[in-house]
């Protein structure tokens, strides 16, 4: 039996505790299935209930702590994160698999989010507006929501929880956080840093376990005021229905099927660089991964020959090897699922140009590796171009014009990210007007969001909220409108100031 190195607990009301079930689940290294990263508390609805009660108990103390003071703690978290960046990045790579350079990027995103939060407490602004009546003052203030339920996926194990934890806490909420069960240990390391930075007990409660047992219990708990969820559109839809029934606010960041347009005037080397990074970075396991290329027929042959040539040369291996470009998929189930989409693509007539199977040579057989895969002859409506595969699979669609390219790009139920390679400023601006996505890159890949700008998508990618930057702070606060009448008499809006007119 592999040696178990750590046991990872829940954090409830400031105490590290086992799950009430007394059971554990394992977290393993996707690059080496024999490497058990640790055992983790296997929790259920009872643990969630205890966590919500602890969060509720801490809420008044935290909401009455001045927001700039709350932010000061986030500044300390930022500092500790900077000091631990390498340690956290190595753990992240071991538990989730992404190559170390990208793991460092993931942790850097947490640092940047923390730094933004460190100033945000002094900028939780409302508005002052003239009243329609004399001797009366009108303004808006932000109020916290209460206990927030934060549910995260595994593909950005520190960045995505950070996008949720920092703004929710700065706004004065307390939280119950459930990380994905593929990445619980690195998520716990992140939470420990908040504790170390002096966050009061009960402000963050951490409950480990599966989506059905823990995630849904958080969603359904009547003591939880808001759900912030990042994950698949299928689960997002279930969560939205539950929240709809309870009239609970929910912020959803869901799937994507992102495409890049390569026009006939594109810088082809740039387009190839961007396509490889977008499609095969994080082994295609990014919500913003490039999974469709819409290429103009005039440049297709040249673009594809360079792309396939370079894709075949990408080095696969464990992410902690600095020379590796493509790490493993996160678990065995993902390999099976990617394979089933690839098989379906072949059956439906797409032309496989490279990859198409798991990579099992030598040491790769210890983990869940999959060859970078490119398909040609894909139509915009085909399964390969419609379904989120969430693996290193790129489908190429050929078009004859800019209008056809935009139509192909928009032929998707998702609307997260897109990009266009062109030297023509008019086409760039038309794309900025016409693409149906929340994010658009001109002359760059579909990935590369910066922390301080809004992040999110249209259509089935979400429900209109945006994480990242200032818009995240809108998710986690209620707007309260406050009127102060200093006239000393009853003044009736719409009536007393209109008497002369009637
Ligand atoms: P997932 O939906 O399977 O799981 C996400 C989280 O939800 C996990 O913590 C999981 O345990 C939990 N969960 C699962 N079932 C649940 C249920 N019934 N009730 C409550 N919680 C439940 O997604 P995943 O496989 O972890 O992540 C991949 C997906 O996430 C992809 O679709 C990807 O596009 C999406 N994603 C979106 C964004 C974005 O910002 N739009 C970012 C990253 C990932």
Coordinates of C-alpha atoms and ligand atoms in Angstrom, one line a residue:
X1 CA 0.0 0.0 0.0
X2 CA 1.3 3.5 -0.8
X3 CA 2.4 5.5 2.3
X4 CA -0.2 8.1 3.5
X5 CA 1.6 11.3 4.3
X6 CA -1.1 13.6 5.6
X7 CA -4.6 13.7 6.8
X8 CA -6.6 16.8 5.8
X9 CA -9.4 18.0 8.1
X10 CA -12.4 20.3 7.9
X11 CA -12.2 23.7 9.4
X12 CA -15.3 24.5 11.4
X13 CA -15.6 27.5 13.7
X14 CA -11.8 27.8 13.9
X15 CA -11.2 24.1 14.8
X16 CA -9.7 21.5 12.6
X17 CA -12.0 18.5 12.8
X18 CA -12.6 15.1 11.2
X19 CA -15.8 14.5 9.3
X20 CA -18.7 13.3 11.4
X21 CA -18.7 10.1 9.3
X22 CA -15.1 9.3 10.5
X23 CA -14.5 8.4 6.8
X24 CA -11.7 9.5 4.5
X25 CA -11.1 9.8 0.8
X26 CA -7.8 9.9 -1.0
X27 CA -6.2 12.6 -3.1
X28 CA -3.7 11.2 -5.6
X29 CA -1.1 12.7 -8.0
X30 CA -2.5 12.6 -11.5
X31 CA 1.0 12.2 -13.0
X32 CA 1.7 9.2 -10.7
X33 CA -1.3 7.3 -9.5
X34 CA 0.7 5.5 -6.8
X35 CA 1.5 8.8 -5.1
X36 CA -1.1 9.5 -2.5
X37 CA -1.0 13.2 -1.7
X38 CA -3.1 12.6 1.4
X39 CA -6.3 11.4 3.0
X40 CA -9.1 13.9 3.3
X41 CA -12.2 14.1 5.6
X42 CA -15.2 12.6 3.8
X43 CA -18.0 14.9 4.9
X44 CA -21.7 15.1 4.5
X45 CA -24.7 17.2 5.3
X46 CA -24.1 17.2 9.1
X47 CA -20.7 18.7 8.7
X48 CA -22.2 21.3 6.4
X49 CA -24.8 22.1 9.0
X50 CA -22.1 22.6 11.7
X51 CA -20.1 24.8 9.3
X52 CA -23.1 27.0 8.4
X53 CA -23.9 27.5 12.1
X54 CA -20.3 28.4 12.8
X55 CA -20.3 30.9 9.9
X56 CA -23.5 32.4 11.2
X57 CA -22.1 32.8 14.7
X58 CA -19.1 34.6 13.3
X59 CA -21.1 36.8 11.0
X60 CA -22.0 39.7 13.3
X61 CA -18.5 40.2 14.6
X62 CA -17.1 40.2 11.1
X63 CA -19.7 42.4 9.5
X64 CA -19.2 45.0 12.2
X65 CA -15.4 44.9 11.7
X66 CA -14.7 48.0 9.6
X67 CA -14.1 47.0 6.0
X68 CA -10.6 48.6 5.8
X69 CA -9.7 46.4 8.8
X70 CA -11.1 43.3 7.0
X71 CA -8.9 44.3 4.0
X72 CA -5.8 44.6 6.2
X73 CA -6.1 40.9 6.9
X74 CA -6.2 40.2 3.1
X75 CA -3.0 42.2 2.8
X76 CA -1.4 39.9 5.3
X77 CA -2.7 36.9 3.3
X78 CA -1.1 38.4 0.2
X79 CA 2.2 38.7 1.9
X80 CA 2.2 35.1 3.2
X81 CA 1.1 33.8 -0.2
X82 CA 4.1 35.6 -1.8
X83 CA 6.4 33.9 0.7
X84 CA 4.8 30.5 0.1
X85 CA 4.4 30.8 -3.7
X86 CA 6.9 28.1 -4.6
X87 CA 5.8 25.7 -1.9
X88 CA 2.1 26.1 -2.8
X89 CA 2.9 25.8 -6.5
X90 CA 4.7 22.5 -6.0
X91 CA 1.8 21.1 -4.0
X92 CA -0.6 22.3 -6.6
X93 CA 1.3 20.5 -9.4
X94 CA 1.5 17.4 -7.3
X95 CA -2.2 17.3 -6.5
X96 CA -3.8 18.6 -9.8
X97 CA -1.1 17.9 -12.4
X98 CA -0.7 21.2 -14.2
X99 CA 2.9 22.1 -15.2
X100 CA 4.8 24.0 -12.6
X101 CA 5.1 27.2 -14.6
X102 CA 1.3 27.3 -14.8
X103 CA 0.9 26.3 -11.1
X104 CA 3.0 29.4 -10.3
X105 CA 0.6 31.4 -12.4
X106 CA -2.3 29.9 -10.5
X107 CA -0.8 31.0 -7.2
X108 CA 0.2 34.3 -8.6
X109 CA -3.5 34.9 -9.5
X110 CA -4.3 34.3 -5.8
X111 CA -1.6 36.8 -4.8
X112 CA -3.0 39.4 -7.2
X113 CA -6.6 38.8 -6.0
X114 CA -5.4 39.2 -2.4
X115 CA -3.5 42.4 -3.2
X116 CA -6.6 43.8 -4.9
X117 CA -8.7 42.8 -1.8
X118 CA -6.2 44.5 0.4
X119 CA -7.3 47.8 -1.0
X120 CA -10.9 47.0 -1.7
X121 CA -12.1 47.6 1.9
X122 CA -11.5 51.3 1.5
X123 CA -13.4 51.4 -1.8
X124 CA -16.7 49.6 -1.0
X125 CA -18.5 52.6 -2.3
X126 CA -22.1 53.6 -2.4
X127 CA -23.6 56.6 -4.1
X128 CA -25.0 59.9 -2.9
X129 CA -27.8 61.2 -5.0
X130 CA -29.9 64.5 -4.7
X131 CA -33.3 63.9 -3.2
X132 CA -36.4 65.2 -5.0
X133 CA -37.5 66.8 -1.6
X134 CA -35.8 69.7 0.3
X135 CA -33.9 69.0 3.5
X136 CA -33.5 65.3 2.6
X137 CA -30.4 63.3 1.8
X138 CA -30.3 60.1 -0.2
X139 CA -27.5 57.5 -0.5
X140 CA -26.7 53.9 -1.1
X141 CA -24.6 51.7 1.2
X142 CA -23.4 48.1 0.7
X143 CA -24.4 45.5 3.2
X144 CA -23.1 41.9 3.4
X145 CA -25.4 39.1 2.5
X146 CA -24.7 36.7 5.4
X147 CA -23.2 33.2 5.0
X148 CA -21.9 32.5 1.4
X149 CA -21.5 29.0 0.1
X150 CA -18.5 28.8 -2.2
X151 CA -18.1 25.8 -4.5
X152 CA -15.0 25.4 -6.6
X153 CA -13.7 23.2 -9.4
X154 CA -10.2 21.5 -9.5
X155 CA -8.7 23.2 -12.5
X156 CA -7.6 26.4 -10.8
X157 CA -7.2 25.1 -7.2
X158 CA -6.0 28.3 -5.6
X159 CA -7.0 31.0 -8.2
X160 CA -10.8 30.2 -8.4
X161 CA -11.3 29.8 -4.6
X162 CA -9.4 33.1 -4.2
X163 CA -11.8 34.8 -6.7
X164 CA -14.6 33.9 -4.3
X165 CA -13.0 34.0 -0.8
X166 CA -11.4 37.5 -1.0
X167 CA -14.3 39.6 -2.2
X168 CA -16.9 37.7 -0.2
X169 CA -14.9 38.2 3.0
X170 CA -14.0 41.9 2.3
X171 CA -17.7 42.6 1.8
X172 CA -18.3 41.4 5.4
X173 CA -19.7 37.9 4.7
X174 CA -18.6 34.7 6.4
X175 CA -18.3 31.6 4.2
X176 CA -18.6 27.9 3.9
X177 CA -16.1 26.7 1.3
X178 CA -16.1 23.4 -0.5
X179 CA -13.1 22.7 -2.8
X180 CA -13.3 20.0 -5.5
X181 CA -12.5 16.6 -4.2
X182 CA -9.6 16.3 -6.7
X183 CA -7.8 19.2 -5.1
X184 CA -8.7 19.4 -1.4
X185 CA -5.1 19.5 0.0
X186 CA -3.9 22.6 -1.9
X187 CA -7.2 24.3 -1.1
X188 CA -6.6 23.6 2.6
X189 CA -3.1 25.0 2.4
X190 CA -4.7 28.2 1.1
X191 CA -7.3 28.3 3.9
X192 CA -4.5 27.8 6.5
X193 CA -2.9 31.0 5.3
X194 CA -6.1 33.1 6.1
X195 CA -6.0 31.6 9.5
X196 CA -2.3 32.4 9.9
X197 CA -3.0 36.0 8.7
X198 CA -5.4 36.5 11.6
X199 CA -8.8 35.9 10.1
X200 CA -11.2 35.4 13.1
X201 CA -12.5 31.9 13.8
X202 CA -15.6 31.0 11.9
X203 CA -15.2 33.5 9.0
X204 CA -14.0 30.7 6.7
X205 CA -15.3 27.2 7.2
X206 CA -13.9 24.5 5.0
X207 CA -15.9 21.3 4.3
X208 CA -14.4 18.5 2.1
X209 CA -16.3 16.0 0.2
X210 CA -18.3 15.2 -2.9
X211 CA -20.7 17.4 -4.9
X212 CA -23.8 15.5 -4.0
X213 CA -23.0 15.1 -0.3
X214 CA -21.4 18.4 0.6
X215 CA -22.0 20.7 -2.4
X216 CA -25.7 20.2 -2.6
X217 CA -26.1 20.3 1.2
X218 CA -24.5 23.8 1.1
X219 CA -26.8 24.9 -1.7
X220 CA -30.0 23.7 0.1
X221 CA -29.1 24.9 3.5
X222 CA -31.5 27.6 4.6
X223 CA -28.8 29.4 6.5
X224 CA -26.8 30.1 3.4
X225 CA -27.7 33.4 1.7
X226 CA -25.8 33.1 -1.5
X227 CA -24.1 30.4 -3.7
X228 CA -21.1 31.1 -5.8
X229 CA -20.4 28.2 -8.0
X230 CA -17.8 27.5 -10.7
X231 CA -18.0 24.2 -12.5
X232 CA -19.9 22.5 -15.3
X233 CA -23.0 23.8 -16.9
X234 CA -25.0 20.6 -15.9
X235 CA -24.3 21.0 -12.2
X236 CA -24.8 24.8 -12.5
X237 CA -28.2 24.2 -13.9
X238 CA -29.1 22.0 -10.9
X239 CA -27.8 24.5 -8.5
X240 CA -29.7 27.4 -10.2
X241 CA -32.9 25.4 -9.9
X242 CA -32.4 24.9 -6.2
X243 CA -31.5 28.5 -5.6
X244 CA -34.4 29.6 -7.7
X245 CA -36.8 27.6 -5.6
X246 CA -35.3 29.2 -2.4
X247 CA -35.0 32.7 -4.0
X248 CA -31.3 32.6 -3.2
X249 CA -28.8 34.6 -5.1
X250 CA -26.4 32.4 -7.1
X251 CA -23.5 33.3 -9.2
X252 CA -22.5 30.8 -11.8
X253 CA -19.3 30.5 -13.8
X254 CA -19.8 27.5 -16.1
X255 CA -18.5 25.7 -19.2
X256 CA -17.0 27.1 -22.4
X257 CA -16.4 26.1 -26.0
X258 CA -14.0 28.8 -26.9
X259 CA -12.9 29.6 -30.4
X260 CA -10.1 31.5 -32.2
X261 CA -10.6 33.0 -35.6
X262 CA -7.6 33.0 -37.9
X263 CA -8.2 35.4 -40.7
X264 CA -6.4 35.5 -44.1
X265 CA -4.4 38.5 -43.0
X266 CA -3.3 36.9 -39.6
X267 CA 0.2 36.8 -38.4
X268 CA 0.4 33.0 -38.7
X269 CA 3.3 32.4 -36.3
X270 CA 1.5 34.4 -33.6
X271 CA -1.7 32.4 -34.3
X272 CA 0.1 29.1 -34.0
X273 CA 1.8 30.2 -30.8
X274 CA -1.6 31.3 -29.4
X275 CA -3.5 28.2 -30.6
X276 CA -1.0 25.8 -29.0
X277 CA -1.0 27.7 -25.7
X278 CA -4.8 28.0 -25.7
X279 CA -5.5 24.4 -26.7
X280 CA -2.9 22.4 -24.8
X281 CA -1.9 24.7 -21.9
X282 CA -3.3 23.1 -18.7
X283 CA -3.9 20.1 -21.0
X284 CA -7.0 21.8 -22.3
X285 CA -8.6 21.8 -18.8
X286 CA -9.4 25.5 -18.7
X287 CA -12.8 26.9 -19.0
X288 CA -11.3 29.4 -21.5
X289 CA -9.3 26.7 -23.4
X290 CA -9.2 27.0 -27.2
X291 CA -11.2 24.1 -28.4
X292 CA -12.2 25.4 -31.9
X293 CA -10.1 27.1 -34.5
X294 CA -12.1 28.9 -37.2
X295 CA -9.6 29.4 -40.0
X296 CA -9.9 31.2 -43.4
X297 CA -9.5 28.8 -46.3
X298 CA -6.7 30.9 -47.9
X299 CA -4.3 30.4 -45.0
X300 CA -5.5 27.1 -43.7
X301 CA -2.9 24.8 -45.2
X302 CA 0.1 26.8 -44.0
X303 CA -1.4 27.4 -40.5
X304 CA -2.3 23.8 -40.0
X305 CA 1.0 22.4 -41.2
X306 CA 2.8 24.6 -38.7
X307 CA 0.3 23.9 -35.9
X308 CA 0.4 20.1 -36.2
X309 CA 4.1 20.0 -36.5
X310 CA 4.5 21.9 -33.3
X311 CA 1.8 20.0 -31.5
X312 CA 3.5 16.7 -32.1
X313 CA 6.7 18.1 -30.5
X314 CA 5.1 19.2 -27.2
X315 CA 6.7 17.4 -24.4
X316 CA 4.4 15.4 -22.1
X317 CA 5.3 14.4 -18.5
X318 CA 4.9 15.2 -14.9
X319 CA 4.3 18.9 -14.2
X320 CA 7.2 19.2 -11.8
X321 CA 9.7 18.7 -14.7
X322 CA 10.4 22.3 -15.8
X323 CA 10.9 21.2 -19.4
X324 CA 7.4 19.6 -19.7
X325 CA 4.8 21.5 -21.6
X326 CA 1.7 19.2 -21.2
X327 CA 0.9 17.6 -17.9
X328 CA -1.7 14.8 -17.2
X329 CA -5.5 15.0 -17.2
X330 CA -6.8 15.3 -13.6
X331 CA -8.0 11.7 -13.2
X332 CA -8.7 8.4 -14.9
X333 CA -12.3 9.3 -15.5
X334 CA -11.3 12.4 -17.6
X335 CA -9.1 10.2 -19.9
X336 CA -12.1 7.9 -20.5
X337 CA -14.4 10.9 -21.2
X338 CA -11.9 12.7 -23.5
X339 CA -11.5 9.4 -25.4
X340 CA -15.2 8.9 -25.8
X341 CA -15.5 12.4 -27.4
X342 CA -12.6 11.7 -29.7
X343 CA -14.0 8.4 -30.8
X344 CA -17.3 10.1 -31.5
X345 CA -15.6 12.7 -33.6
X346 CA -13.9 10.1 -35.7
X347 CA -17.2 8.2 -36.2
X348 CA -18.9 11.4 -37.3
X349 CA -16.2 11.9 -40.0
X350 CA -13.7 14.4 -38.6
X351 CA -10.1 13.9 -39.8
X352 CA -7.7 13.2 -37.0
X353 CA -4.4 15.0 -37.7
X354 CA -2.5 14.0 -34.5
X355 CA -3.0 12.5 -31.1
X356 CA -6.4 10.8 -30.5
X357 CA -5.2 8.5 -27.7
X358 CA -3.9 8.3 -24.2
X359 CA -0.1 8.6 -23.9
X360 CA 1.3 5.6 -22.1
X361 CA 5.0 5.4 -23.1
X362 CA 7.5 4.7 -20.3
X363 CA 6.8 6.7 -17.1
X364 CA 3.7 8.2 -18.6
X365 CA 1.8 5.0 -17.9
X366 CA 1.9 5.9 -14.2
X367 CA -0.4 8.8 -14.8
X368 CA -3.4 10.1 -16.9
X369 CA -1.7 11.5 -19.9
X370 CA -3.4 12.2 -23.3
X371 CA -1.8 13.2 -26.5
X372 CA -2.4 16.7 -27.9
X373 CA -5.1 16.0 -30.5
X374 CA -6.1 18.0 -33.6
X375 CA -9.1 17.4 -35.9
X376 CA -9.7 18.8 -39.3
X377 CA -12.9 18.8 -41.4
X378 CA -15.1 19.8 -38.5
X379 CA -18.3 21.6 -39.2
X380 CA -19.5 24.3 -36.7
X381 CA -22.6 22.2 -35.7
X382 CA -20.6 18.9 -35.2
X383 CA -20.4 17.3 -31.8
X384 CA -16.7 18.0 -31.6
X385 CA -17.4 21.7 -32.2
X386 CA -20.3 21.9 -29.8
X387 CA -19.5 19.9 -26.6
X388 CA -17.0 21.0 -24.0
X389 CA -14.4 18.2 -24.0
X390 CA -12.2 19.7 -21.3
X391 CA -9.0 18.0 -22.6
X392 CA -6.3 18.6 -25.2
X393 CA -8.5 18.3 -28.2
X394 CA -8.7 21.1 -30.9
X395 CA -11.2 21.1 -33.8
X396 CA -10.6 23.1 -37.0
X397 CA -13.5 24.6 -38.9
X398 CA -12.8 26.2 -42.3
X399 CA -14.5 29.3 -43.6
X400 CA -14.5 31.6 -46.6
X401 CA -15.2 35.0 -45.1
X402 CA -15.2 37.1 -42.0
X403 CA -19.0 36.9 -41.7
X404 CA -18.9 33.2 -42.0
X405 CA -16.2 33.1 -39.3
X406 CA -18.2 35.1 -36.8
X407 CA -21.3 33.0 -37.5
X408 CA -19.3 29.8 -36.9
X409 CA -17.8 31.2 -33.7
X410 CA -21.2 32.2 -32.4
X411 CA -22.7 28.8 -33.2
X412 CA -22.3 27.6 -29.6
X413 CA -24.5 27.3 -26.6
X414 CA -21.5 28.6 -24.5
X415 CA -20.1 32.2 -24.6
X416 CA -17.1 32.5 -22.4
X417 CA -14.0 33.5 -24.4
X418 CA -13.0 34.1 -28.0
X419 CA -10.1 35.5 -30.0
X420 CA -9.4 36.8 -33.5
X421 CA -6.1 37.0 -35.3
X422 CA -6.2 39.8 -37.9
X423 CA -4.2 42.9 -38.9
X424 CA -7.3 44.7 -39.9
X425 CA -8.6 47.1 -37.2
X426 CA -12.1 47.3 -38.8
X427 CA -12.4 43.5 -38.5
X428 CA -11.1 43.6 -34.9
X429 CA -13.7 46.2 -33.9
X430 CA -16.5 44.3 -35.7
X431 CA -15.5 41.2 -33.8
X432 CA -15.6 43.2 -30.5
X433 CA -19.2 44.2 -31.4
X434 CA -20.4 40.9 -32.8
X435 CA -18.9 38.0 -30.8
X436 CA -21.3 36.5 -28.3
X437 CA -18.8 36.0 -25.4
X438 CA -17.9 37.7 -22.1
X439 CA -14.2 37.9 -23.1
X440 CA -12.5 38.7 -26.4
X441 CA -8.8 38.8 -27.2
X442 CA -7.5 40.5 -30.4
X443 CA -4.4 38.9 -31.6
X444 CA -4.0 36.6 -28.6
X445 CA -5.1 33.3 -27.3
X446 CA -8.5 32.6 -25.7
X447 CA -6.8 32.3 -22.3
X448 CA -5.0 34.9 -20.3
X449 CA -7.5 36.7 -18.1
X450 CA -6.1 39.4 -15.8
X451 CA -7.2 39.3 -12.3
X452 CA -8.5 42.9 -12.0
X453 CA -10.9 42.8 -14.9
X454 CA -14.4 41.2 -15.0
X455 CA -14.4 37.5 -15.9
X456 CA -17.4 35.5 -17.0
X457 CA -19.5 34.6 -20.0
X458 CA -22.8 34.7 -21.9
X459 CA -25.4 32.1 -22.8
X460 CA -24.9 28.8 -20.9
X461 CA -21.6 29.9 -19.5
X462 CA -23.2 31.6 -16.6
X463 CA -26.0 33.7 -15.3
X464 CA -24.7 37.2 -15.9
X465 CA -22.4 37.7 -12.9
X466 CA -18.7 38.5 -13.4
X467 CA -15.9 37.5 -11.1
X468 CA -12.5 39.2 -11.0
X469 CA -11.9 42.9 -10.2
X470 CA -14.6 45.2 -9.0
X471 CA -17.6 43.3 -10.4
X472 CA -17.0 40.4 -8.0
X473 CA -17.7 42.8 -5.1
X474 CA -21.2 43.4 -6.6
X475 CA -21.9 39.6 -6.3
X476 CA -21.2 39.6 -2.6
X477 CA -23.0 42.7 -1.4
X478 CA -26.6 43.9 -1.1
X479 CA -27.3 47.5 -2.0
X480 CA -29.3 49.3 0.7
X481 CA -30.8 52.7 -0.2
X482 CA -30.9 55.1 2.8
X483 CA -33.0 58.3 3.0
X484 CA -32.3 60.8 5.7
X485 CA -35.0 63.4 6.1
X486 CA -33.8 66.4 8.2
X487 CA -36.8 68.6 7.6
X488 CA -38.4 67.6 10.8
X489 CA -41.8 67.1 9.2
X490 CA -43.5 64.4 7.1
X491 CA -42.5 64.9 3.4
X492 CA -44.2 62.6 0.9
X493 CA -42.3 61.8 -2.2
X494 CA -44.1 62.2 -5.5
X495 CA -47.0 64.0 -3.6
X496 CA -45.9 67.0 -1.5
X497 CA -43.4 68.3 -4.1
X498 CA -46.0 68.1 -6.9
X499 CA -49.0 69.9 -5.2
X500 CA -48.6 73.1 -7.2
X501 CA -48.9 71.1 -10.4
X502 CA -52.3 69.5 -9.7
Ligands
LIG1 P1 -18.1 20.0 -11.7 O1 -19.4 20.8 -12.0 O2 -18.1 18.6 -11.8 O3 -17.7 20.3 -10.2 C1 -17.5 21.6 -9.7 C2 -17.7 21.6 -8.2 O4 -19.0 21.4 -7.9 C3 -16.9 20.6 -7.4 O5 -16.5 21.1 -6.2 C4 -17.9 19.5 -7.2 O6 -17.7 18.6 -6.1 C5 -19.2 20.3 -7.0 N1 -20.4 19.6 -7.4 C6 -20.6 18.5 -8.2 N2 -21.9 18.1 -8.3 C7 -22.5 19.0 -7.4 C8 -23.9 19.1 -7.0 N3 -24.8 18.3 -7.5 N4 -24.2 20.0 -6.2 C9 -23.3 20.9 -5.7 N5 -22.0 20.8 -6.0 C10 -21.6 19.9 -6.9 O7 -16.9 20.7 -12.5 P2 -15.4 20.3 -12.5 O8 -15.2 19.0 -13.3 O9 -14.8 20.4 -11.2 O10 -14.8 21.5 -13.4 C11 -14.8 21.5 -14.7 C12 -15.9 22.4 -15.2 O11 -15.8 23.7 -14.6 C13 -15.9 22.7 -16.7 O12 -17.2 22.7 -17.2 C14 -15.3 24.1 -16.8 O13 -15.6 24.8 -18.0 C15 -15.9 24.7 -15.6 N6 -15.1 25.9 -15.2 C16 -15.7 27.1 -15.4 C17 -15.0 28.3 -15.1 C18 -15.6 29.6 -15.4 O14 -15.1 30.6 -14.7 N7 -16.5 29.8 -16.3 C19 -13.7 28.2 -14.5 C20 -13.2 26.9 -14.3 C21 -13.9 25.8 -14.6

